[in-house]
Amino acid sequence: MFNTSKANYCALKLKEFYSENEEIAVVLVPDKIKVNSLEYLLYIFYSCLLDYGMRSKIYHNNLVKTYEIYEEIFKPEYVVANYLDKHDELLKIMKENIHPRYPNIAVEKWLTLSKYINDNYPGEKLIDAIGKLNSYSELYRFITNIKGYGQKTGGLLLRLIYESNICNFNDELEDIPIDRHDLEISYLNGVIDNKKLSQKEIKELGSIWCLAAHNNDISSCLIDKYLWSIGNGFCLKKKCLECPLKDNCQRKI
Protein backbone atom coordinates (compact mmCIF):
# COMPACT_ATOMS: atom_id res chain seq x y z
CA MET A 1 0.00 0.00 0.00
CA PHE A 2 2.68 2.53 1.04
CA ASN A 3 6.16 2.90 -0.43
CA THR A 4 8.27 4.84 2.06
CA SER A 5 11.38 4.78 -0.14
CA LYS A 6 9.46 6.64 -2.87
CA ALA A 7 8.30 9.19 -0.30
CA ASN A 8 11.90 9.65 0.85
CA TYR A 9 13.04 10.13 -2.74
CA CYS A 10 10.35 12.73 -3.41
CA ALA A 11 11.09 14.58 -0.17
CA LEU A 12 14.78 14.82 -1.10
CA LYS A 13 13.98 16.09 -4.60
CA LEU A 14 11.61 18.69 -3.19
CA LYS A 15 14.17 19.80 -0.64
CA GLU A 16 16.79 20.25 -3.35
CA PHE A 17 14.41 22.15 -5.60
CA TYR A 18 13.05 24.51 -2.97
CA SER A 19 16.29 25.03 -1.02
CA GLU A 20 16.68 28.51 -2.51
CA ASN A 21 13.02 29.45 -2.26
CA GLU A 22 11.69 29.51 1.28
CA GLU A 23 8.77 31.82 0.44
CA ILE A 24 6.53 29.09 -0.92
CA ALA A 25 2.89 28.55 -0.03
CA VAL A 26 2.91 31.94 1.65
CA VAL A 27 -0.41 33.25 2.95
CA LEU A 28 -0.45 37.02 2.71
CA VAL A 29 -1.49 39.02 5.75
CA PRO A 30 -2.06 42.81 5.82
CA ASP A 31 1.06 44.72 6.89
CA LYS A 32 -0.79 46.45 9.73
CA ILE A 33 -1.56 43.12 11.44
CA LYS A 34 0.99 41.93 13.98
CA VAL A 35 1.75 38.21 14.02
CA ASN A 36 0.69 36.52 17.29
CA SER A 37 -2.06 39.10 17.83
CA LEU A 38 -5.79 38.45 18.06
CA GLU A 39 -6.21 40.36 14.79
CA TYR A 40 -3.77 37.97 13.12
CA LEU A 41 -5.55 34.94 14.49
CA LEU A 42 -8.96 36.15 13.34
CA TYR A 43 -7.63 37.07 9.91
CA ILE A 44 -6.16 33.63 9.24
CA PHE A 45 -9.34 31.95 10.50
CA TYR A 46 -11.27 33.84 7.82
CA SER A 47 -8.49 33.60 5.25
CA CYS A 48 -8.14 29.81 5.39
CA LEU A 49 -11.90 29.32 5.38
CA LEU A 50 -12.18 30.07 1.64
CA ASP A 51 -8.73 29.05 0.38
CA TYR A 52 -9.52 26.18 -1.98
CA GLY A 53 -6.03 26.13 -3.53
CA MET A 54 -7.21 27.29 -6.95
CA ARG A 55 -5.92 30.77 -7.81
CA SER A 56 -4.79 30.99 -4.21
CA LYS A 57 -2.37 33.89 -4.71
CA ILE A 58 -5.05 36.03 -6.37
CA TYR A 59 -7.50 35.15 -3.62
CA HIS A 60 -5.11 36.25 -0.86
CA ASN A 61 -4.24 39.47 -2.68
CA ASN A 62 -7.95 40.24 -2.94
CA LEU A 63 -8.45 39.44 0.72
CA VAL A 64 -5.68 41.80 1.85
CA LYS A 65 -7.18 44.62 -0.24
CA THR A 66 -10.60 43.87 1.19
CA TYR A 67 -9.22 44.13 4.73
CA GLU A 68 -7.85 47.58 3.94
CA ILE A 69 -11.36 48.78 3.01
CA TYR A 70 -13.67 46.61 5.10
CA GLU A 71 -11.63 45.68 8.17
CA GLU A 72 -14.82 45.32 10.18
CA ILE A 73 -15.99 42.17 8.35
CA PHE A 74 -13.00 40.35 9.86
CA LYS A 75 -14.40 40.97 13.34
CA PRO A 76 -16.90 38.30 14.45
CA GLU A 77 -18.86 40.55 16.78
CA TYR A 78 -19.34 43.15 14.02
CA VAL A 79 -20.42 40.57 11.48
CA VAL A 80 -22.94 39.04 13.89
CA ALA A 81 -24.33 42.45 14.84
CA ASN A 82 -24.63 43.76 11.29
CA TYR A 83 -24.94 40.96 8.73
CA LEU A 84 -26.76 37.95 10.18
CA ASP A 85 -30.01 39.32 8.80
CA LYS A 86 -28.42 41.17 5.89
CA HIS A 87 -26.74 38.43 3.86
CA ASP A 88 -27.08 40.39 0.64
CA GLU A 89 -24.97 43.28 1.95
CA LEU A 90 -22.12 40.99 2.95
CA LEU A 91 -22.50 39.05 -0.30
CA LYS A 92 -22.09 42.27 -2.29
CA ILE A 93 -18.91 43.20 -0.42
CA MET A 94 -17.42 39.74 -0.89
CA LYS A 95 -18.37 39.40 -4.56
CA GLU A 96 -17.01 42.83 -5.47
CA ASN A 97 -13.80 42.59 -3.46
CA ILE A 98 -12.81 39.04 -2.50
CA HIS A 99 -14.28 37.33 -5.59
CA PRO A 100 -14.68 33.89 -3.95
CA ARG A 101 -15.24 30.86 -6.17
CA TYR A 102 -18.65 30.13 -4.65
CA PRO A 103 -20.03 33.47 -3.37
CA ASN A 104 -23.22 32.23 -1.70
CA ILE A 105 -21.43 29.38 0.05
CA ALA A 106 -18.64 31.79 1.03
CA VAL A 107 -21.10 34.15 2.72
CA GLU A 108 -22.76 31.32 4.66
CA LYS A 109 -19.40 30.00 5.84
CA TRP A 110 -18.26 33.51 6.81
CA LEU A 111 -21.41 34.09 8.84
CA THR A 112 -21.29 30.64 10.46
CA LEU A 113 -17.67 31.11 11.51
CA SER A 114 -18.37 34.59 12.85
CA LYS A 115 -21.29 33.36 14.94
CA TYR A 116 -19.30 30.39 16.27
CA ILE A 117 -16.38 32.55 17.40
CA ASN A 118 -18.61 35.28 18.78
CA ASP A 119 -20.76 32.80 20.73
CA ASN A 120 -17.92 30.67 22.08
CA TYR A 121 -14.80 32.85 22.14
CA PRO A 122 -15.77 36.54 22.28
CA GLY A 123 -13.15 39.23 22.80
CA GLU A 124 -9.74 37.85 23.72
CA LYS A 125 -11.06 34.38 24.56
CA LEU A 126 -10.09 32.91 21.17
CA ILE A 127 -6.39 33.67 21.47
CA ASP A 128 -6.47 32.77 25.17
CA ALA A 129 -8.01 29.36 24.40
CA ILE A 130 -5.54 28.55 21.63
CA GLY A 131 -2.64 29.79 23.70
CA LYS A 132 -3.49 27.26 26.39
CA LEU A 133 -3.38 24.24 24.08
CA ASN A 134 -0.57 21.88 24.99
CA SER A 135 -0.04 19.78 21.87
CA TYR A 136 -0.48 19.49 18.13
CA SER A 137 -3.26 16.97 18.72
CA GLU A 138 -5.20 19.41 20.89
CA LEU A 139 -4.87 22.12 18.25
CA TYR A 140 -6.01 19.66 15.57
CA ARG A 141 -9.11 18.76 17.59
CA PHE A 142 -9.85 22.43 18.27
CA ILE A 143 -9.89 23.23 14.55
CA THR A 144 -11.78 20.13 13.41
CA ASN A 145 -14.55 20.92 15.90
CA ILE A 146 -15.29 24.09 13.92
CA LYS A 147 -17.68 23.72 10.99
CA GLY A 148 -16.59 24.99 7.60
CA TYR A 149 -13.02 23.72 7.36
CA GLY A 150 -12.18 20.82 5.08
CA GLN A 151 -9.11 18.67 5.47
CA LYS A 152 -6.89 21.02 3.49
CA THR A 153 -8.29 24.36 4.64
CA GLY A 154 -8.23 23.15 8.24
CA GLY A 155 -4.73 21.85 7.74
CA LEU A 156 -3.58 25.19 6.38
CA LEU A 157 -5.07 26.98 9.39
CA LEU A 158 -3.41 24.48 11.72
CA ARG A 159 -0.02 25.07 10.08
CA LEU A 160 -0.32 28.86 10.23
CA ILE A 161 -1.28 28.81 13.90
CA TYR A 162 1.52 26.34 14.63
CA GLU A 163 4.09 28.51 12.84
CA SER A 164 2.92 31.68 14.59
CA ASN A 165 3.96 30.32 18.02
CA ILE A 166 0.67 31.40 19.55
CA CYS A 167 0.51 27.98 21.21
CA ASN A 168 2.76 26.98 24.09
CA PHE A 169 3.91 23.67 22.62
CA ASN A 170 6.73 22.95 20.21
CA ASP A 171 6.17 19.29 19.34
CA GLU A 172 6.47 18.49 15.65
CA LEU A 173 3.44 17.95 13.43
CA GLU A 174 2.56 14.27 13.51
CA ASP A 175 0.95 14.24 10.09
CA ILE A 176 0.00 16.66 7.37
CA PRO A 177 -3.50 17.12 5.90
CA ILE A 178 -3.93 15.23 2.63
CA ASP A 179 -6.19 16.57 -0.11
CA ARG A 180 -6.98 15.14 -3.55
CA HIS A 181 -3.93 16.83 -5.09
CA ASP A 182 -1.67 15.23 -2.49
CA LEU A 183 -3.31 11.87 -3.22
CA GLU A 184 -2.67 12.36 -6.92
CA ILE A 185 0.97 13.30 -6.36
CA SER A 186 1.43 10.34 -4.00
CA TYR A 187 -0.14 7.94 -6.50
CA LEU A 188 1.73 9.20 -9.57
CA ASN A 189 5.02 9.02 -7.67
CA GLY A 190 4.50 5.49 -6.36
CA VAL A 191 4.06 6.39 -2.70
CA ILE A 192 0.64 4.72 -2.79
CA ASP A 193 -0.73 2.16 -5.25
CA ASN A 194 -4.38 3.17 -4.92
CA LYS A 195 -5.99 6.62 -4.80
CA LYS A 196 -9.11 5.36 -3.00
CA LEU A 197 -7.93 5.39 0.60
CA SER A 198 -9.91 5.15 3.82
CA GLN A 199 -9.72 8.00 6.32
CA LYS A 200 -7.34 5.92 8.42
CA GLU A 201 -5.11 5.31 5.40
CA ILE A 202 -5.18 9.00 4.44
CA LYS A 203 -4.02 9.91 7.94
CA GLU A 204 -1.28 7.29 7.68
CA LEU A 205 -0.19 8.77 4.35
CA GLY A 206 0.12 12.15 6.05
CA SER A 207 2.36 10.53 8.68
CA ILE A 208 4.49 8.85 5.99
CA TRP A 209 5.15 12.20 4.32
CA CYS A 210 6.16 13.62 7.73
CA LEU A 211 8.53 10.68 8.30
CA ALA A 212 10.05 11.19 4.83
CA ALA A 213 10.51 14.86 5.68
CA HIS A 214 12.26 14.07 8.96
CA ASN A 215 14.53 11.56 7.19
CA ASN A 216 15.72 14.41 4.99
CA ASP A 217 15.94 17.07 7.70
CA ILE A 218 12.78 18.83 6.55
CA SER A 219 10.09 20.03 8.93
CA SER A 220 6.56 18.72 8.57
CA CYS A 221 5.38 22.25 7.83
CA LEU A 222 7.80 22.46 4.92
CA ILE A 223 6.82 19.15 3.33
CA ASP A 224 3.21 20.33 3.49
CA LYS A 225 4.22 23.56 1.75
CA TYR A 226 6.25 21.65 -0.84
CA LEU A 227 3.36 19.36 -1.77
CA TRP A 228 0.96 22.31 -1.91
CA SER A 229 3.34 24.17 -4.20
CA ILE A 230 3.79 21.16 -6.51
CA GLY A 231 0.04 20.66 -6.83
CA ASN A 232 -0.74 24.34 -7.29
CA GLY A 233 2.28 25.41 -9.34
CA PHE A 234 2.96 22.38 -11.52
CA CYS A 235 0.15 19.79 -11.55
CA LEU A 236 -2.74 22.22 -12.03
CA LYS A 237 -0.82 24.16 -14.68
CA LYS A 238 0.42 20.95 -16.36
CA LYS A 239 4.04 22.08 -16.13
CA CYS A 240 5.24 18.50 -15.88
CA LEU A 241 8.53 19.06 -17.68
CA GLU A 242 9.50 21.76 -15.16
CA CYS A 243 8.45 19.78 -12.08
CA PRO A 244 11.19 18.59 -9.68
CA LEU A 245 9.43 15.19 -9.51
CA LYS A 246 9.31 14.66 -13.29
CA ASP A 247 11.91 11.84 -13.27
CA ASN A 248 9.80 9.79 -10.87
CA CYS A 249 6.23 10.80 -11.79
CA GLN A 250 4.19 8.51 -14.01
CA ARG A 251 2.47 11.41 -15.77
CA LYS A 252 4.38 12.65 -18.79
CA ILE A 253 3.04 15.61 -20.73
CSV table of C-alpha atoms in Angstrom, one decimal:
chain,number,residue,atom,x,y,z
A,1,MET,CA,0.0,0.0,0.0
A,2,PHE,CA,2.7,2.5,1.0
A,3,ASN,CA,6.2,2.9,-0.4
A,4,THR,CA,8.3,4.8,2.1
A,5,SER,CA,11.4,4.8,-0.1
A,6,LYS,CA,9.5,6.6,-2.9
A,7,ALA,CA,8.3,9.2,-0.3
A,8,ASN,CA,11.9,9.6,0.9
A,9,TYR,CA,13.0,10.1,-2.7
A,10,CYS,CA,10.4,12.7,-3.4
A,11,ALA,CA,11.1,14.6,-0.2
A,12,LEU,CA,14.8,14.8,-1.1
A,13,LYS,CA,14.0,16.1,-4.6
A,14,LEU,CA,11.6,18.7,-3.2
A,15,LYS,CA,14.2,19.8,-0.6
A,16,GLU,CA,16.8,20.2,-3.4
A,17,PHE,CA,14.4,22.1,-5.6
A,18,TYR,CA,13.1,24.5,-3.0
A,19,SER,CA,16.3,25.0,-1.0
A,20,GLU,CA,16.7,28.5,-2.5
A,21,ASN,CA,13.0,29.5,-2.3
A,22,GLU,CA,11.7,29.5,1.3
A,23,GLU,CA,8.8,31.8,0.4
A,24,ILE,CA,6.5,29.1,-0.9
A,25,ALA,CA,2.9,28.5,0.0
A,26,VAL,CA,2.9,31.9,1.7
A,27,VAL,CA,-0.4,33.2,2.9
A,28,LEU,CA,-0.5,37.0,2.7
A,29,VAL,CA,-1.5,39.0,5.7
A,30,PRO,CA,-2.1,42.8,5.8
A,31,ASP,CA,1.1,44.7,6.9
A,32,LYS,CA,-0.8,46.4,9.7
A,33,ILE,CA,-1.6,43.1,11.4
A,34,LYS,CA,1.0,41.9,14.0
A,35,VAL,CA,1.7,38.2,14.0
A,36,ASN,CA,0.7,36.5,17.3
A,37,SER,CA,-2.1,39.1,17.8
A,38,LEU,CA,-5.8,38.5,18.1
A,39,GLU,CA,-6.2,40.4,14.8
A,40,TYR,CA,-3.8,38.0,13.1
A,41,LEU,CA,-5.5,34.9,14.5
A,42,LEU,CA,-9.0,36.1,13.3
A,43,TYR,CA,-7.6,37.1,9.9
A,44,ILE,CA,-6.2,33.6,9.2
A,45,PHE,CA,-9.3,31.9,10.5
A,46,TYR,CA,-11.3,33.8,7.8
A,47,SER,CA,-8.5,33.6,5.2
A,48,CYS,CA,-8.1,29.8,5.4
A,49,LEU,CA,-11.9,29.3,5.4
A,50,LEU,CA,-12.2,30.1,1.6
A,51,ASP,CA,-8.7,29.0,0.4
A,52,TYR,CA,-9.5,26.2,-2.0
A,53,GLY,CA,-6.0,26.1,-3.5
A,54,MET,CA,-7.2,27.3,-6.9
A,55,ARG,CA,-5.9,30.8,-7.8
A,56,SER,CA,-4.8,31.0,-4.2
A,57,LYS,CA,-2.4,33.9,-4.7
A,58,ILE,CA,-5.0,36.0,-6.4
A,59,TYR,CA,-7.5,35.2,-3.6
A,60,HIS,CA,-5.1,36.3,-0.9
A,61,ASN,CA,-4.2,39.5,-2.7
A,62,ASN,CA,-7.9,40.2,-2.9
A,63,LEU,CA,-8.5,39.4,0.7
A,64,VAL,CA,-5.7,41.8,1.8
A,65,LYS,CA,-7.2,44.6,-0.2
A,66,THR,CA,-10.6,43.9,1.2
A,67,TYR,CA,-9.2,44.1,4.7
A,68,GLU,CA,-7.9,47.6,3.9
A,69,ILE,CA,-11.4,48.8,3.0
A,70,TYR,CA,-13.7,46.6,5.1
A,71,GLU,CA,-11.6,45.7,8.2
A,72,GLU,CA,-14.8,45.3,10.2
A,73,ILE,CA,-16.0,42.2,8.3
A,74,PHE,CA,-13.0,40.3,9.9
A,75,LYS,CA,-14.4,41.0,13.3
A,76,PRO,CA,-16.9,38.3,14.4
A,77,GLU,CA,-18.9,40.5,16.8
A,78,TYR,CA,-19.3,43.1,14.0
A,79,VAL,CA,-20.4,40.6,11.5
A,80,VAL,CA,-22.9,39.0,13.9
A,81,ALA,CA,-24.3,42.5,14.8
A,82,ASN,CA,-24.6,43.8,11.3
A,83,TYR,CA,-24.9,41.0,8.7
A,84,LEU,CA,-26.8,38.0,10.2
A,85,ASP,CA,-30.0,39.3,8.8
A,86,LYS,CA,-28.4,41.2,5.9
A,87,HIS,CA,-26.7,38.4,3.9
A,88,ASP,CA,-27.1,40.4,0.6
A,89,GLU,CA,-25.0,43.3,1.9
A,90,LEU,CA,-22.1,41.0,2.9
A,91,LEU,CA,-22.5,39.1,-0.3
A,92,LYS,CA,-22.1,42.3,-2.3
A,93,ILE,CA,-18.9,43.2,-0.4
A,94,MET,CA,-17.4,39.7,-0.9
A,95,LYS,CA,-18.4,39.4,-4.6
A,96,GLU,CA,-17.0,42.8,-5.5
A,97,ASN,CA,-13.8,42.6,-3.5
A,98,ILE,CA,-12.8,39.0,-2.5
A,99,HIS,CA,-14.3,37.3,-5.6
A,100,PRO,CA,-14.7,33.9,-3.9
A,101,ARG,CA,-15.2,30.9,-6.2
A,102,TYR,CA,-18.6,30.1,-4.7
A,103,PRO,CA,-20.0,33.5,-3.4
A,104,ASN,CA,-23.2,32.2,-1.7
A,105,ILE,CA,-21.4,29.4,0.1
A,106,ALA,CA,-18.6,31.8,1.0
A,107,VAL,CA,-21.1,34.1,2.7
A,108,GLU,CA,-22.8,31.3,4.7
A,109,LYS,CA,-19.4,30.0,5.8
A,110,TRP,CA,-18.3,33.5,6.8
A,111,LEU,CA,-21.4,34.1,8.8
A,112,THR,CA,-21.3,30.6,10.5
A,113,LEU,CA,-17.7,31.1,11.5
A,114,SER,CA,-18.4,34.6,12.8
A,115,LYS,CA,-21.3,33.4,14.9
A,116,TYR,CA,-19.3,30.4,16.3
A,117,ILE,CA,-16.4,32.5,17.4
A,118,ASN,CA,-18.6,35.3,18.8
A,119,ASP,CA,-20.8,32.8,20.7
A,120,ASN,CA,-17.9,30.7,22.1
A,121,TYR,CA,-14.8,32.8,22.1
A,122,PRO,CA,-15.8,36.5,22.3
A,123,GLY,CA,-13.2,39.2,22.8
A,124,GLU,CA,-9.7,37.8,23.7
A,125,LYS,CA,-11.1,34.4,24.6
A,126,LEU,CA,-10.1,32.9,21.2
A,127,ILE,CA,-6.4,33.7,21.5
A,128,ASP,CA,-6.5,32.8,25.2
A,129,ALA,CA,-8.0,29.4,24.4
A,130,ILE,CA,-5.5,28.5,21.6
A,131,GLY,CA,-2.6,29.8,23.7
A,132,LYS,CA,-3.5,27.3,26.4
A,133,LEU,CA,-3.4,24.2,24.1
A,134,ASN,CA,-0.6,21.9,25.0
A,135,SER,CA,0.0,19.8,21.9
A,136,TYR,CA,-0.5,19.5,18.1
A,137,SER,CA,-3.3,17.0,18.7
A,138,GLU,CA,-5.2,19.4,20.9
A,139,LEU,CA,-4.9,22.1,18.2
A,140,TYR,CA,-6.0,19.7,15.6
A,141,ARG,CA,-9.1,18.8,17.6
A,142,PHE,CA,-9.8,22.4,18.3
A,143,ILE,CA,-9.9,23.2,14.5
A,144,THR,CA,-11.8,20.1,13.4
A,145,ASN,CA,-14.5,20.9,15.9
A,146,ILE,CA,-15.3,24.1,13.9
A,147,LYS,CA,-17.7,23.7,11.0
A,148,GLY,CA,-16.6,25.0,7.6
A,149,TYR,CA,-13.0,23.7,7.4
A,150,GLY,CA,-12.2,20.8,5.1
A,151,GLN,CA,-9.1,18.7,5.5
A,152,LYS,CA,-6.9,21.0,3.5
A,153,THR,CA,-8.3,24.4,4.6
A,154,GLY,CA,-8.2,23.2,8.2
A,155,GLY,CA,-4.7,21.8,7.7
A,156,LEU,CA,-3.6,25.2,6.4
A,157,LEU,CA,-5.1,27.0,9.4
A,158,LEU,CA,-3.4,24.5,11.7
A,159,ARG,CA,0.0,25.1,10.1
A,160,LEU,CA,-0.3,28.9,10.2
A,161,ILE,CA,-1.3,28.8,13.9
A,162,TYR,CA,1.5,26.3,14.6
A,163,GLU,CA,4.1,28.5,12.8
A,164,SER,CA,2.9,31.7,14.6
A,165,ASN,CA,4.0,30.3,18.0
A,166,ILE,CA,0.7,31.4,19.5
A,167,CYS,CA,0.5,28.0,21.2
A,168,ASN,CA,2.8,27.0,24.1
A,169,PHE,CA,3.9,23.7,22.6
A,170,ASN,CA,6.7,22.9,20.2
A,171,ASP,CA,6.2,19.3,19.3
A,172,GLU,CA,6.5,18.5,15.6
A,173,LEU,CA,3.4,18.0,13.4
A,174,GLU,CA,2.6,14.3,13.5
A,175,ASP,CA,1.0,14.2,10.1
A,176,ILE,CA,0.0,16.7,7.4
A,177,PRO,CA,-3.5,17.1,5.9
A,178,ILE,CA,-3.9,15.2,2.6
A,179,ASP,CA,-6.2,16.6,-0.1
A,180,ARG,CA,-7.0,15.1,-3.5
A,181,HIS,CA,-3.9,16.8,-5.1
A,182,ASP,CA,-1.7,15.2,-2.5
A,183,LEU,CA,-3.3,11.9,-3.2
A,184,GLU,CA,-2.7,12.4,-6.9
A,185,ILE,CA,1.0,13.3,-6.4
A,186,SER,CA,1.4,10.3,-4.0
A,187,TYR,CA,-0.1,7.9,-6.5
A,188,LEU,CA,1.7,9.2,-9.6
A,189,ASN,CA,5.0,9.0,-7.7
A,190,GLY,CA,4.5,5.5,-6.4
A,191,VAL,CA,4.1,6.4,-2.7
A,192,ILE,CA,0.6,4.7,-2.8
A,193,ASP,CA,-0.7,2.2,-5.3
A,194,ASN,CA,-4.4,3.2,-4.9
A,195,LYS,CA,-6.0,6.6,-4.8
A,196,LYS,CA,-9.1,5.4,-3.0
A,197,LEU,CA,-7.9,5.4,0.6
A,198,SER,CA,-9.9,5.1,3.8
A,199,GLN,CA,-9.7,8.0,6.3
A,200,LYS,CA,-7.3,5.9,8.4
A,201,GLU,CA,-5.1,5.3,5.4
A,202,ILE,CA,-5.2,9.0,4.4
A,203,LYS,CA,-4.0,9.9,7.9
A,204,GLU,CA,-1.3,7.3,7.7
A,205,LEU,CA,-0.2,8.8,4.3
A,206,GLY,CA,0.1,12.1,6.1
A,207,SER,CA,2.4,10.5,8.7
A,208,ILE,CA,4.5,8.9,6.0
A,209,TRP,CA,5.2,12.2,4.3
A,210,CYS,CA,6.2,13.6,7.7
A,211,LEU,CA,8.5,10.7,8.3
A,212,ALA,CA,10.0,11.2,4.8
A,213,ALA,CA,10.5,14.9,5.7
A,214,HIS,CA,12.3,14.1,9.0
A,215,ASN,CA,14.5,11.6,7.2
A,216,ASN,CA,15.7,14.4,5.0
A,217,ASP,CA,15.9,17.1,7.7
A,218,ILE,CA,12.8,18.8,6.6
A,219,SER,CA,10.1,20.0,8.9
A,220,SER,CA,6.6,18.7,8.6
A,221,CYS,CA,5.4,22.2,7.8
A,222,LEU,CA,7.8,22.5,4.9
A,223,ILE,CA,6.8,19.2,3.3
A,224,ASP,CA,3.2,20.3,3.5
A,225,LYS,CA,4.2,23.6,1.8
A,226,TYR,CA,6.3,21.7,-0.8
A,227,LEU,CA,3.4,19.4,-1.8
A,228,TRP,CA,1.0,22.3,-1.9
A,229,SER,CA,3.3,24.2,-4.2
A,230,ILE,CA,3.8,21.2,-6.5
A,231,GLY,CA,0.0,20.7,-6.8
A,232,ASN,CA,-0.7,24.3,-7.3
A,233,GLY,CA,2.3,25.4,-9.3
A,234,PHE,CA,3.0,22.4,-11.5
A,235,CYS,CA,0.2,19.8,-11.6
A,236,LEU,CA,-2.7,22.2,-12.0
A,237,LYS,CA,-0.8,24.2,-14.7
A,238,LYS,CA,0.4,21.0,-16.4
A,239,LYS,CA,4.0,22.1,-16.1
A,240,CYS,CA,5.2,18.5,-15.9
A,241,LEU,CA,8.5,19.1,-17.7
A,242,GLU,CA,9.5,21.8,-15.2
A,243,CYS,CA,8.4,19.8,-12.1
A,244,PRO,CA,11.2,18.6,-9.7
A,245,LEU,CA,9.4,15.2,-9.5
A,246,LYS,CA,9.3,14.7,-13.3
A,247,ASP,CA,11.9,11.8,-13.3
A,248,ASN,CA,9.8,9.8,-10.9
A,249,CYS,CA,6.2,10.8,-11.8
A,250,GLN,CA,4.2,8.5,-14.0
A,251,ARG,CA,2.5,11.4,-15.8
A,252,LYS,CA,4.4,12.6,-18.8
A,253,ILE,CA,3.0,15.6,-20.7
